Coordinates of C-alpha atoms in Angstrom, one line a residue:
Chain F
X259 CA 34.6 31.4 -38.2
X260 CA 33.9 31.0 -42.0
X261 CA 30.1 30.1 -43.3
X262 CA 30.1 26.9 -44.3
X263 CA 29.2 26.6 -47.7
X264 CA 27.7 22.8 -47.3
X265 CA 25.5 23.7 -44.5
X266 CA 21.6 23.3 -45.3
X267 CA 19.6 26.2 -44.4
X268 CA 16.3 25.8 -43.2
X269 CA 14.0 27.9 -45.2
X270 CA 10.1 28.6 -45.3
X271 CA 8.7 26.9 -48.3
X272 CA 6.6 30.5 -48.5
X273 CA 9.6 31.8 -50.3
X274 CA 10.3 28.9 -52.9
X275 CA 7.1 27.6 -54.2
X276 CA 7.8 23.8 -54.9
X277 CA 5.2 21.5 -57.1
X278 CA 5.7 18.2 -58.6
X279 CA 7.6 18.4 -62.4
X280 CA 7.8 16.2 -64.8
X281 CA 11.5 14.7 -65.3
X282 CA 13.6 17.0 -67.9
X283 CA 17.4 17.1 -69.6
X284 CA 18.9 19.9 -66.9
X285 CA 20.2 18.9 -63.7
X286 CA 17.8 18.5 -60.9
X287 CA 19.3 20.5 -57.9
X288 CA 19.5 18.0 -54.6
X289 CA 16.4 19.1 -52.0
X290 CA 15.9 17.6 -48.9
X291 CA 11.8 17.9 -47.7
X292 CA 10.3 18.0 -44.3
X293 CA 8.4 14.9 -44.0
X294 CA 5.2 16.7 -43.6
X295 CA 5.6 18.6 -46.8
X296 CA 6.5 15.4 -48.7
X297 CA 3.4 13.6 -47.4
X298 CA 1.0 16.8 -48.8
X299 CA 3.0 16.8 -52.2
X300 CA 2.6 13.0 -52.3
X301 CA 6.8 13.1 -53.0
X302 CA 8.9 10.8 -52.5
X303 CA 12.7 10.0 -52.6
X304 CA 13.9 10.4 -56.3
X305 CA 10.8 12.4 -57.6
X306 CA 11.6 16.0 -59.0
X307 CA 10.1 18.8 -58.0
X308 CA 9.6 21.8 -60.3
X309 CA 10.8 24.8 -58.1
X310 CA 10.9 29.0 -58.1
X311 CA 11.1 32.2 -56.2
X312 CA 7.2 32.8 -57.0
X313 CA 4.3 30.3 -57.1
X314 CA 3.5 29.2 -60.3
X315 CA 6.3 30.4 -61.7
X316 CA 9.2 27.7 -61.9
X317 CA 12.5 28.5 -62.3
X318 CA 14.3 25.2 -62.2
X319 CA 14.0 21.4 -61.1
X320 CA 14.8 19.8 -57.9
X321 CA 15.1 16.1 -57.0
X322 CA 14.0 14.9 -53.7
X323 CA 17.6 13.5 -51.8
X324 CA 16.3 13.3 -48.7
X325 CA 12.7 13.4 -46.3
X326 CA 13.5 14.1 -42.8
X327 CA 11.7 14.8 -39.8
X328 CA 12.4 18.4 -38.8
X329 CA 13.4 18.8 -34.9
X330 CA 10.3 19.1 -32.8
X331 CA 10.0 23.1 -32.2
X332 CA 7.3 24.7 -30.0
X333 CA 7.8 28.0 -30.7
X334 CA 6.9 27.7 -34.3
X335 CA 3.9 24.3 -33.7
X336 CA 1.5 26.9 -34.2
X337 CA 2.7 28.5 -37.8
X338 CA 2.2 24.9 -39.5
X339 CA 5.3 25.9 -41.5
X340 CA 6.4 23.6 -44.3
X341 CA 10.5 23.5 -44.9
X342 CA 12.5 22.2 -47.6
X343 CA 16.4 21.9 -47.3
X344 CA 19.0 23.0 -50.5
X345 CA 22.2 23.4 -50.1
X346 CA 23.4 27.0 -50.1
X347 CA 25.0 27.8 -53.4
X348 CA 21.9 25.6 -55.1
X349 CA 19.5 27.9 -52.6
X350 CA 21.2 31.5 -53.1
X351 CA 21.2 30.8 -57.2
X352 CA 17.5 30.1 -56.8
X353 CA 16.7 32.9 -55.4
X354 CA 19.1 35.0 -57.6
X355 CA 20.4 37.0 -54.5
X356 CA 23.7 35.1 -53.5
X357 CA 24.6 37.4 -51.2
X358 CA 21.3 37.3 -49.6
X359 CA 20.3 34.8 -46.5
X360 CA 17.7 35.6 -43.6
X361 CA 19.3 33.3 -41.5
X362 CA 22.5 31.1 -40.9
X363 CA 24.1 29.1 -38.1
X364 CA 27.8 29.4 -37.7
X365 CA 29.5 26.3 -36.2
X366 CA 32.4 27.1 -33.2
X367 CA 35.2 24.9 -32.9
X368 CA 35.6 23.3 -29.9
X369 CA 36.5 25.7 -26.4
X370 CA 34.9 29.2 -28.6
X371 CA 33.0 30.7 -26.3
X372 CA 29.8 31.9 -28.2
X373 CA 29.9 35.3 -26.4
X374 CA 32.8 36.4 -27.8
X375 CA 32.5 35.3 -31.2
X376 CA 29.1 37.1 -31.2
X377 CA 30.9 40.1 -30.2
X378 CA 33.6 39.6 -32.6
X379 CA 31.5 39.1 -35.6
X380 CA 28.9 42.3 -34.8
X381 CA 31.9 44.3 -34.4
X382 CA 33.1 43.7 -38.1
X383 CA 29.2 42.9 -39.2
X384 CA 28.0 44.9 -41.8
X385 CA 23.8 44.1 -42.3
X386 CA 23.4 41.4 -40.2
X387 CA 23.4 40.6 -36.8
X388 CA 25.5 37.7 -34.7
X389 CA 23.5 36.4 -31.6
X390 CA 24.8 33.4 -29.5
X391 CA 21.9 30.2 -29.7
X392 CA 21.6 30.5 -26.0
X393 CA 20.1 33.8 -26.4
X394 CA 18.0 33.2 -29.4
X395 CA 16.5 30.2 -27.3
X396 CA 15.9 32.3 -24.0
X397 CA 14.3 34.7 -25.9
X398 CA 12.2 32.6 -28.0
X399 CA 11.1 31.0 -24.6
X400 CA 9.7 33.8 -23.1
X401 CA 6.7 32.9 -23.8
X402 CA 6.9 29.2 -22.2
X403 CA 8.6 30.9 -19.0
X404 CA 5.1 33.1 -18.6
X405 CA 2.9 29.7 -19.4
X406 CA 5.6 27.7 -17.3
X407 CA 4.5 30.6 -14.1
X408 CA 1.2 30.0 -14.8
X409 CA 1.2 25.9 -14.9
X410 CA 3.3 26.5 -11.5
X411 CA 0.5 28.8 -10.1
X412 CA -2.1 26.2 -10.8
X413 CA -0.4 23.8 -9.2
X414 CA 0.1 25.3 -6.4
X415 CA -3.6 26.3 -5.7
X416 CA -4.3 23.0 -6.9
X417 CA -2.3 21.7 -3.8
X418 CA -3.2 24.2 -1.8
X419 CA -7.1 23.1 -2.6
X420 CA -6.5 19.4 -2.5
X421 CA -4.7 19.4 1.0
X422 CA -7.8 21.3 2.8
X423 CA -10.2 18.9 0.9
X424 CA -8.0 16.0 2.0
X425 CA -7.9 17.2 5.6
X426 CA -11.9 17.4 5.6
X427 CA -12.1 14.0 3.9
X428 CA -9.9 13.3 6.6
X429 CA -11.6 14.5 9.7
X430 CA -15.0 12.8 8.0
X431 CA -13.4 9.8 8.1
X432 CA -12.1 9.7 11.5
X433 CA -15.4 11.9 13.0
X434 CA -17.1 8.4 11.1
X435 CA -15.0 6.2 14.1
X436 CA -16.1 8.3 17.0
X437 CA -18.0 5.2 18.8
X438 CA -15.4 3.0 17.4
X439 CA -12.7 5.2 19.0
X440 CA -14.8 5.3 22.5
X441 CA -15.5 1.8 22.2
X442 CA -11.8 1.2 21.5
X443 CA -10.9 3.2 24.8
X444 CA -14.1 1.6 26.8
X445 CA -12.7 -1.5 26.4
X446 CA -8.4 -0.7 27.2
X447 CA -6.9 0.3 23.9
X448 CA -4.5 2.9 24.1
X449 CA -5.1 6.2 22.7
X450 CA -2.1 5.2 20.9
X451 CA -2.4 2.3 19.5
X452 CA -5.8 4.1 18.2
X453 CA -3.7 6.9 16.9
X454 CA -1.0 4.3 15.3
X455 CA -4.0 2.6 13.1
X456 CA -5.8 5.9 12.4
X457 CA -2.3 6.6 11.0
X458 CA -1.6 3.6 9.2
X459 CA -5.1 3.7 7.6
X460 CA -4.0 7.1 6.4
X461 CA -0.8 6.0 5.0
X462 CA -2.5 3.2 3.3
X463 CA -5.1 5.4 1.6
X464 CA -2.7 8.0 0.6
X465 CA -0.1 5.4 -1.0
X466 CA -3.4 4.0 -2.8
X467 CA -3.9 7.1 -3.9
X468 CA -0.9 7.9 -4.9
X469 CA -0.8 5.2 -7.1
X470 CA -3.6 5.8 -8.9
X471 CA -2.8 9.6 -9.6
X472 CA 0.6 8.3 -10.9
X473 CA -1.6 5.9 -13.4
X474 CA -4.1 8.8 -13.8
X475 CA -1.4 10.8 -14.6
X476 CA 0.3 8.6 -17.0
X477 CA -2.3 7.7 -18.9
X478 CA -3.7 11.6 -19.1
X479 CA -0.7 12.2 -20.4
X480 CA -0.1 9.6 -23.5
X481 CA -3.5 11.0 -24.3
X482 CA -2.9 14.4 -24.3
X483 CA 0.4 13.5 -26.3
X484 CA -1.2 11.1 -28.5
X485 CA -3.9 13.7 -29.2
X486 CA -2.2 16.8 -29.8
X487 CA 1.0 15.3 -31.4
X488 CA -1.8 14.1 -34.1
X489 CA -3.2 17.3 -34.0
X490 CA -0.2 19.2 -34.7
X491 CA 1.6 16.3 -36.5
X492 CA 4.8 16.7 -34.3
X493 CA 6.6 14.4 -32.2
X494 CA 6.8 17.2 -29.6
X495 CA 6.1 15.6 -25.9
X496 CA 2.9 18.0 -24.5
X497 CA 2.9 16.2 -21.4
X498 CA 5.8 14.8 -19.6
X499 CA 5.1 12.7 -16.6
X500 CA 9.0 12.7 -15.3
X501 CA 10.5 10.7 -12.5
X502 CA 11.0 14.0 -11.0
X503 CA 8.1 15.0 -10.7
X504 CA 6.2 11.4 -10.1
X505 CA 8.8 11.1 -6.7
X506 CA 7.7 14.8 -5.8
X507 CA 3.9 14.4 -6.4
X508 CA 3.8 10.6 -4.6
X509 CA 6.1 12.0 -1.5
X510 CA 3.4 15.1 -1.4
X511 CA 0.2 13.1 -1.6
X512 CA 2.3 10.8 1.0
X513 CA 2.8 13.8 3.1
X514 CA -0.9 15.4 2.9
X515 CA -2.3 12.6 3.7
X516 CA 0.2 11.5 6.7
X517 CA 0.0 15.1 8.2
X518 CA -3.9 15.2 7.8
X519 CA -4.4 11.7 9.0
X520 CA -2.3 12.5 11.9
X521 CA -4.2 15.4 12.5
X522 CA -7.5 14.0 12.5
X523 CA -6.7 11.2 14.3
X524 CA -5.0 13.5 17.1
X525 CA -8.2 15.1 17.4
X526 CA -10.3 11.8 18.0
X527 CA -8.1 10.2 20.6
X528 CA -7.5 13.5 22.5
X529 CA -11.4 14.0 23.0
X530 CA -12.7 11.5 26.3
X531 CA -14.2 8.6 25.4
X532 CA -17.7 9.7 26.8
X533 CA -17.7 12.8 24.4
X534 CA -17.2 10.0 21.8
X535 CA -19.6 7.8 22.7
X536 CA -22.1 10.6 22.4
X537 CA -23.4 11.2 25.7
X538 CA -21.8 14.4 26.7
Chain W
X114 CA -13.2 -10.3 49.7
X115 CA -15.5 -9.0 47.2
X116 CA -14.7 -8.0 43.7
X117 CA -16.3 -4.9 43.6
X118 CA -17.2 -2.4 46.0
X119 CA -18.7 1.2 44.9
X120 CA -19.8 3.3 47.7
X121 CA -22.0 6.5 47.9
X122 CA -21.7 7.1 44.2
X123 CA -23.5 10.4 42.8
X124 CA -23.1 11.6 39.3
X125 CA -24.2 15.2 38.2
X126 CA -24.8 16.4 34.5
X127 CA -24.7 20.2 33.6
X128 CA -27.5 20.2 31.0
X129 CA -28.7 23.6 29.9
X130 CA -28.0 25.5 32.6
X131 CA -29.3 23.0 35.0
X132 CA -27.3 20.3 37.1
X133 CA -29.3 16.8 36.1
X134 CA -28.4 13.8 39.2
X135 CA -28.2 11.0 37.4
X136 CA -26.9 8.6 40.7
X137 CA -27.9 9.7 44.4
X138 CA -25.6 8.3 46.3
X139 CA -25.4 4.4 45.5
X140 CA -23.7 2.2 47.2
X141 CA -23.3 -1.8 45.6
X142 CA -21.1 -4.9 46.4
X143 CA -20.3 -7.5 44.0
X144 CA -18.6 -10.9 45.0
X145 CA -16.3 -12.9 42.5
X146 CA -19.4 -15.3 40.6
X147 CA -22.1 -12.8 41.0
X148 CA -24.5 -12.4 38.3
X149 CA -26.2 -8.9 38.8
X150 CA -29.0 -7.5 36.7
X151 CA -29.4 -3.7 37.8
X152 CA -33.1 -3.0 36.0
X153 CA -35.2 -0.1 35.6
X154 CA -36.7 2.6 34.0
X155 CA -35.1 4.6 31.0
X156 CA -33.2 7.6 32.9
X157 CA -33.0 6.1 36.0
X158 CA -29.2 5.9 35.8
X159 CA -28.7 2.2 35.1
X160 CA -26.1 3.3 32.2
X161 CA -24.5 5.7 34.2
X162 CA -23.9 3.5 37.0
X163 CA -22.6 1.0 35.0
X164 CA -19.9 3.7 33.4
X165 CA -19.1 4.3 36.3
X166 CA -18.1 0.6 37.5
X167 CA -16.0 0.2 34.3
X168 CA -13.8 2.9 35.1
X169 CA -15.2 4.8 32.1
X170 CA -16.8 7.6 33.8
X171 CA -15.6 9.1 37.1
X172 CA -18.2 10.1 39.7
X173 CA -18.9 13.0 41.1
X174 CA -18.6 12.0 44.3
X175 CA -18.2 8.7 46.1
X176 CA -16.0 5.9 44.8
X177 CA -15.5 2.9 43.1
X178 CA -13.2 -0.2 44.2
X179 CA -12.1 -3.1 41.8
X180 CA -9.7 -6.1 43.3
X181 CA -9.5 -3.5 46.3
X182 CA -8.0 -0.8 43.7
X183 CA -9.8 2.8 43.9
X184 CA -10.5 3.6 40.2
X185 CA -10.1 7.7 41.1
X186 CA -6.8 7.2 42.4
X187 CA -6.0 5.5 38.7
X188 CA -4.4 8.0 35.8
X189 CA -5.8 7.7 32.7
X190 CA -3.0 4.9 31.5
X191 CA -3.6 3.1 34.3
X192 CA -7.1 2.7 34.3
X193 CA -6.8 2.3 30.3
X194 CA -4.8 -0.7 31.3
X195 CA -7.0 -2.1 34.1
X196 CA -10.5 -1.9 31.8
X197 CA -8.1 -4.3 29.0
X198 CA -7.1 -6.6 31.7
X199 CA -9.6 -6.6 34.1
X200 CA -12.9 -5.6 32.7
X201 CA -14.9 -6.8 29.7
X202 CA -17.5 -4.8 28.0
X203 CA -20.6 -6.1 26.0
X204 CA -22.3 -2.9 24.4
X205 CA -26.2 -3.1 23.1
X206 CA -25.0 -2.0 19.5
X207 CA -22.3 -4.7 19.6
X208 CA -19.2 -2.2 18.2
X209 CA -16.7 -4.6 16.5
X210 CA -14.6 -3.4 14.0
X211 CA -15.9 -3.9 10.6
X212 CA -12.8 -4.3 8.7
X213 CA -11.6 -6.9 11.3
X214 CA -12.5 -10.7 10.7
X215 CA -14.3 -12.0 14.0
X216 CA -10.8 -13.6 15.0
X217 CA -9.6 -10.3 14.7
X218 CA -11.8 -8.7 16.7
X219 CA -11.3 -10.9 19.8
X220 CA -7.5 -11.1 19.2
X221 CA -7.3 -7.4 19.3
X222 CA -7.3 -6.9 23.5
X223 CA -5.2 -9.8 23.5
X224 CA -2.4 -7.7 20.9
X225 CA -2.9 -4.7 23.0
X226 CA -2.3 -6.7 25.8
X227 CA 1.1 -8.1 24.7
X228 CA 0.1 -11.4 24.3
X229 CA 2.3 -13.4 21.6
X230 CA 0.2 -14.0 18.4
X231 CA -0.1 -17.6 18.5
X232 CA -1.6 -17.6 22.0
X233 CA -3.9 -15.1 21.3
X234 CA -4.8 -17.1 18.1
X235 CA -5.2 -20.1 20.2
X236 CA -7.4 -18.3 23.1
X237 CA -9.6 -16.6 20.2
X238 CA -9.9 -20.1 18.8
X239 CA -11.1 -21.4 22.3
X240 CA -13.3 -18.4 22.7
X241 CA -15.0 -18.3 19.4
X242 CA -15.8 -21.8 20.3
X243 CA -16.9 -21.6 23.7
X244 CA -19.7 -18.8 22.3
X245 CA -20.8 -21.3 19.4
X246 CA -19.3 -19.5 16.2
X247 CA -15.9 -21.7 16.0
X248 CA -17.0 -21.9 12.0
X249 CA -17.2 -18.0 11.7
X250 CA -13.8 -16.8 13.1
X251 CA -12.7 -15.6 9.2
X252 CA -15.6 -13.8 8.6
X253 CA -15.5 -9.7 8.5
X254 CA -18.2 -8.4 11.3
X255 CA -20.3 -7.0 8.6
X256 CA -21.0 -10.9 7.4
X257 CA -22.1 -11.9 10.6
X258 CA -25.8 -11.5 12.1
X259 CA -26.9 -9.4 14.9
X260 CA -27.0 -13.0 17.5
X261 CA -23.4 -13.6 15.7
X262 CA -22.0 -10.4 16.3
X263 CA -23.0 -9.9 20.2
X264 CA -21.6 -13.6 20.4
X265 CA -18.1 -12.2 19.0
X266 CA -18.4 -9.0 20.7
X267 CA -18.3 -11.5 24.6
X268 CA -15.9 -13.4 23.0
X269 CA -14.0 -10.0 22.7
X270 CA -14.9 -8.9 26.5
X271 CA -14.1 -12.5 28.0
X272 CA -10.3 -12.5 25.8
X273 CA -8.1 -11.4 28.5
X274 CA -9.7 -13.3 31.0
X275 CA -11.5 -9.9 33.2
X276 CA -12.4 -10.3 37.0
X277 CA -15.7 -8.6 35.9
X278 CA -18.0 -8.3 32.5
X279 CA -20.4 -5.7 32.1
X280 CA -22.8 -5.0 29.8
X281 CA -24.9 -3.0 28.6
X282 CA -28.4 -4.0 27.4
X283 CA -26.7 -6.9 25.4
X284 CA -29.9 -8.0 23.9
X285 CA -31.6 -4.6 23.1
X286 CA -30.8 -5.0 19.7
X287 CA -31.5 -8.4 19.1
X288 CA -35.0 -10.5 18.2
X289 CA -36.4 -12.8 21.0
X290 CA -34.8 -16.1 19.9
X291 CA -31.4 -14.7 19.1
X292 CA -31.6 -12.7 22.7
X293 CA -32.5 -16.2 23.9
X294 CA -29.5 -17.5 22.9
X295 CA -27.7 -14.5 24.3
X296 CA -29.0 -15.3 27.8
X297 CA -28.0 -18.6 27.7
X298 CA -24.7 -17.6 26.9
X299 CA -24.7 -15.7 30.1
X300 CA -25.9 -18.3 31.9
X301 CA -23.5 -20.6 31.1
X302 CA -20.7 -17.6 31.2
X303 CA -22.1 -17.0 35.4
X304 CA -22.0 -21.2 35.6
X305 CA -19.1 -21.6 34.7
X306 CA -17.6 -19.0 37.1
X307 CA -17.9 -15.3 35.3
X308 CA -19.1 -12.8 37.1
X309 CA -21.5 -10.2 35.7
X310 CA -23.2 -7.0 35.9
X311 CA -25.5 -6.2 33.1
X312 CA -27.7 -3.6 32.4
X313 CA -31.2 -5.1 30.6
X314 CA -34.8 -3.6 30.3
X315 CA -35.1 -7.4 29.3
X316 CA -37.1 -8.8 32.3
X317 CA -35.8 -12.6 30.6
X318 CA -32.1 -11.3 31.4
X319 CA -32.9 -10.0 34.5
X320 CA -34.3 -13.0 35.3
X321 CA -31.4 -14.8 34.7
X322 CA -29.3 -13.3 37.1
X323 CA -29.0 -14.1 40.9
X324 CA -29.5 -10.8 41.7
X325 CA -31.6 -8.3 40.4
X326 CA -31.4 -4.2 41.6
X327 CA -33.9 -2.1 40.6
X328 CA -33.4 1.2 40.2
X329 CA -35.5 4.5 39.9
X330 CA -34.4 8.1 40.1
X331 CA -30.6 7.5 40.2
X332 CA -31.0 5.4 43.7
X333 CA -31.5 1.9 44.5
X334 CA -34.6 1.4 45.7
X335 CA -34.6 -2.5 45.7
X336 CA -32.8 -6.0 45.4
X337 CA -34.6 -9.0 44.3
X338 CA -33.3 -12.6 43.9
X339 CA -33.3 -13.8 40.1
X340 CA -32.7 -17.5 39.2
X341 CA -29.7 -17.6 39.0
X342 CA -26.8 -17.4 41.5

């Protein structure tokens, strides 16, 4: 488990102070720039940068090799950090501290468990610390896991809320169809056939509405994503309407409104005809 | 043998603490081709007698016989079954179904019946024709006028052929010309072999029928001869 000494570190630009240079006779060292810090320096592929460890101060010359779009991260969205890529040897000169990083990845070969090599490079670590990515990630998700609880939370009093609104849409509905109902049973139709047809109605409008929630949902979502990805200038998904969760939601609203239609229609054909009708 | 034969019926209502009689003890016969106008004043128990023939109320005491069948010795299936096959019912307020074409609405005994679809198409064809709205079978209730929708609703009643069509004020709702129509409807319905009870403040209607029973106080206290049979 050696450091590779080709692998690009991703650093804050807070530390290396970068600005466009004019070109000069020393070698340019080779810097790969996140897209978004290009677009602000107006750089492109084959410009040189003036770079060094302090702003205004530079310490050597850079030449653009690369613009990239970083990997969409939510735990940093927020910190509007800019990153530039060097390679290591070019990055530790820089800085003038070669035996100096913050951070580095260390790439396993195939069947190493992370665990173990984690425990096998702290025990022989002298100033810095090994943790497995697994970790680093469950830690850095904390945060989402609290959020995640909450999101869950609302949904679930959202549900909660919509089924008892559904069921008194419901029951308005059907209490709407009293005469029907007693004019249904006046004239020979079963209580149920009446039931059946209450029940299919409720189907009906319950697959209707599942369908527009699923549209309602999908287009809430491209705008919230189309929104807040320009906001942030990320490609990170904020909303992600999944099949997963459209089979769950449309078999739920299915369900809500198939138990409360069946409820409210049990109601109306169990009460006599007469009741219905409105004279008792 | 006559069709229908109720006997001593009484009907009581608790109502605030009090027992209200809404039938005393009446007693009627109706023979296949009557056409029977029971008349009188709001209260008097026209509405509740007529329940009562249709199987949709029970009475308190006394009984009723259809086709020599005692509606109180029916379940509730059973009777269900005999008001679809047996009875028709013409209500003031009409009652189709709105979301139901007119077809629809008269094919709909006939499919709880068990009748296959093309003959209840056919028969709702013949119906809608026989009460003057042949043109009108594709249109919802809710297109159709007041005259239009009481002709659908008898078209409804008459669809699995009952031994007995009652109604219930079926021209309450409707303007003098259309209820004109209405009774000639009726008429022509009685003439050509239906027999009827209906339940009118319209003194037209009641004229119409062969019989006319007045009632006052939940008895009978009269039978008159109308114009018709």
């Amino acid at each position: 488990m050696l450091l590779p000494t080709t692998t690009l570190l991703l650093l804050t630009l807070a530390g290396v102070p970068v600005q466009a240079a004019p070109q000069a006779a020393t070698p340019a060292l080779p810097i790969a720039l996140e897209r978004r810090l290009a677009e602000r320096l107006g750089a492109r592929v084959g410009d040189t940068l003036a770079v060094g460890r302090e702003a205004g101060a530079p310490e050597g010359r850079a030449v653009v090799t690369a613009i990239y779009e970083p990997a969409a991260d939510p735990s940093v969205i927020t910190r509007r950090d800019l990153h530039a890529r060097f390679h290591l040897p070019d990055f530790t000169a820089l800085l003038g501290a070669p035996d100096r990083v913050d951070r580095f990845g260390v790439g396993l070969a195939p069947g190493v468990p992370p665990d173990s090599a984690a425990r096998e490079l702290n025990r022989i670590a002298f100033g810095f610390q090994a943790s497995p990515s697994a970790e680093i990630a469950s830690e850095s998700s904390q945060t989402f896991r609290v959020v995640s609880r909450f999101h869950d939370a609302i949904a679930i009093i959202s549900v909660v809320a919509s089924a008892i609104f559904l069921l008194c849409i419901m029951l308005l509905k059907v209490e709407e169809r009293r005469r029907d109902a007693a004019v249904m049973r006046f004239t020979g139709i079963r209580r149920r056939t009446i039931f059946a047809a209450l029940l299919l109605e409720a189907v009906l409008v319950a697959a209707l509405g599942s369908a527009m929630g699923v549209g309602l949902a999908l287009v809430a979502g491209a705008a919230t994503n189309a929104y807040y990805q320009r906001f942030f200038d990320t490609t990170l998904i904020f909303s992600a309407v999944t099949p997963g969760i459209l089979r769950f939601s449309v078999l739920l609203s299915l369900g809500l409104g198939l138990g409360a239609g069946a409820l409210a229609a049990w109601r109306l054909v169990r009460t006599r005809p007469l009741v219905l009708w409105g004279r008792e | 043998m006559p069709l229908l034969v109720a006997t001593a019926l009484t009907k009581d209502y608790p109502m605030n603490g009090e027992v209200v009689h809404a039938l005393r003890g009446v007693s009627l016969t109706v023979a296949p081709g009557d056409y029977v106008a029971i008349v009188g004043p709001s209260g008097c128990g026209k509405s509740t007698l007529l329940q009562l023939l249709g199987g949709i109320d029970t009475p308190s005491a006394g009984s009723v016989a259809l086709e020599g069948t005692r509606l109180e010795t029916l379940g509730d299936s059973a009777l269900t079954r005999l008001r679809l096959t047996r009875l028709g019912f013409v209500f003031q307020r009409f009652h189709l179904l709105p979301v139901l074409s007119a077809a629809e609405n008269v094919e709909l005994p006939m499919a709880e019946a068990g009748l296959p679809r093309d003959a209840r198409r056919a028969r709702a064809r013949e119906l809608l024709r026989y009460v003057g709205l042949e043109g009108r079978a594709g249109h919802r209730a809710t297109q159709l006028s007041g005259g239009e929708m009481q002709r659908v609703a008898i078209a409804r009643a008459l669809a699995n052929r009952p031994a007995l069509l009652l109604a219930d004020e079926p021209t309450g709702e409707l303007d003098a010309a259309t209820g004109r129509g209405i009774l000639d409807l009726f008429r022509r319905l009685n003439d050509d072999g239906a027999t009827i009870v209906v339940v009118t403040h319209d003194d037209r209607l009641a004229g119409e029928a062969g019989r006319v029973i007045h009632m006052l106080d939940g008895h009978i206290v009269d039978e008159t001869r109308g114009a018709g049979r």
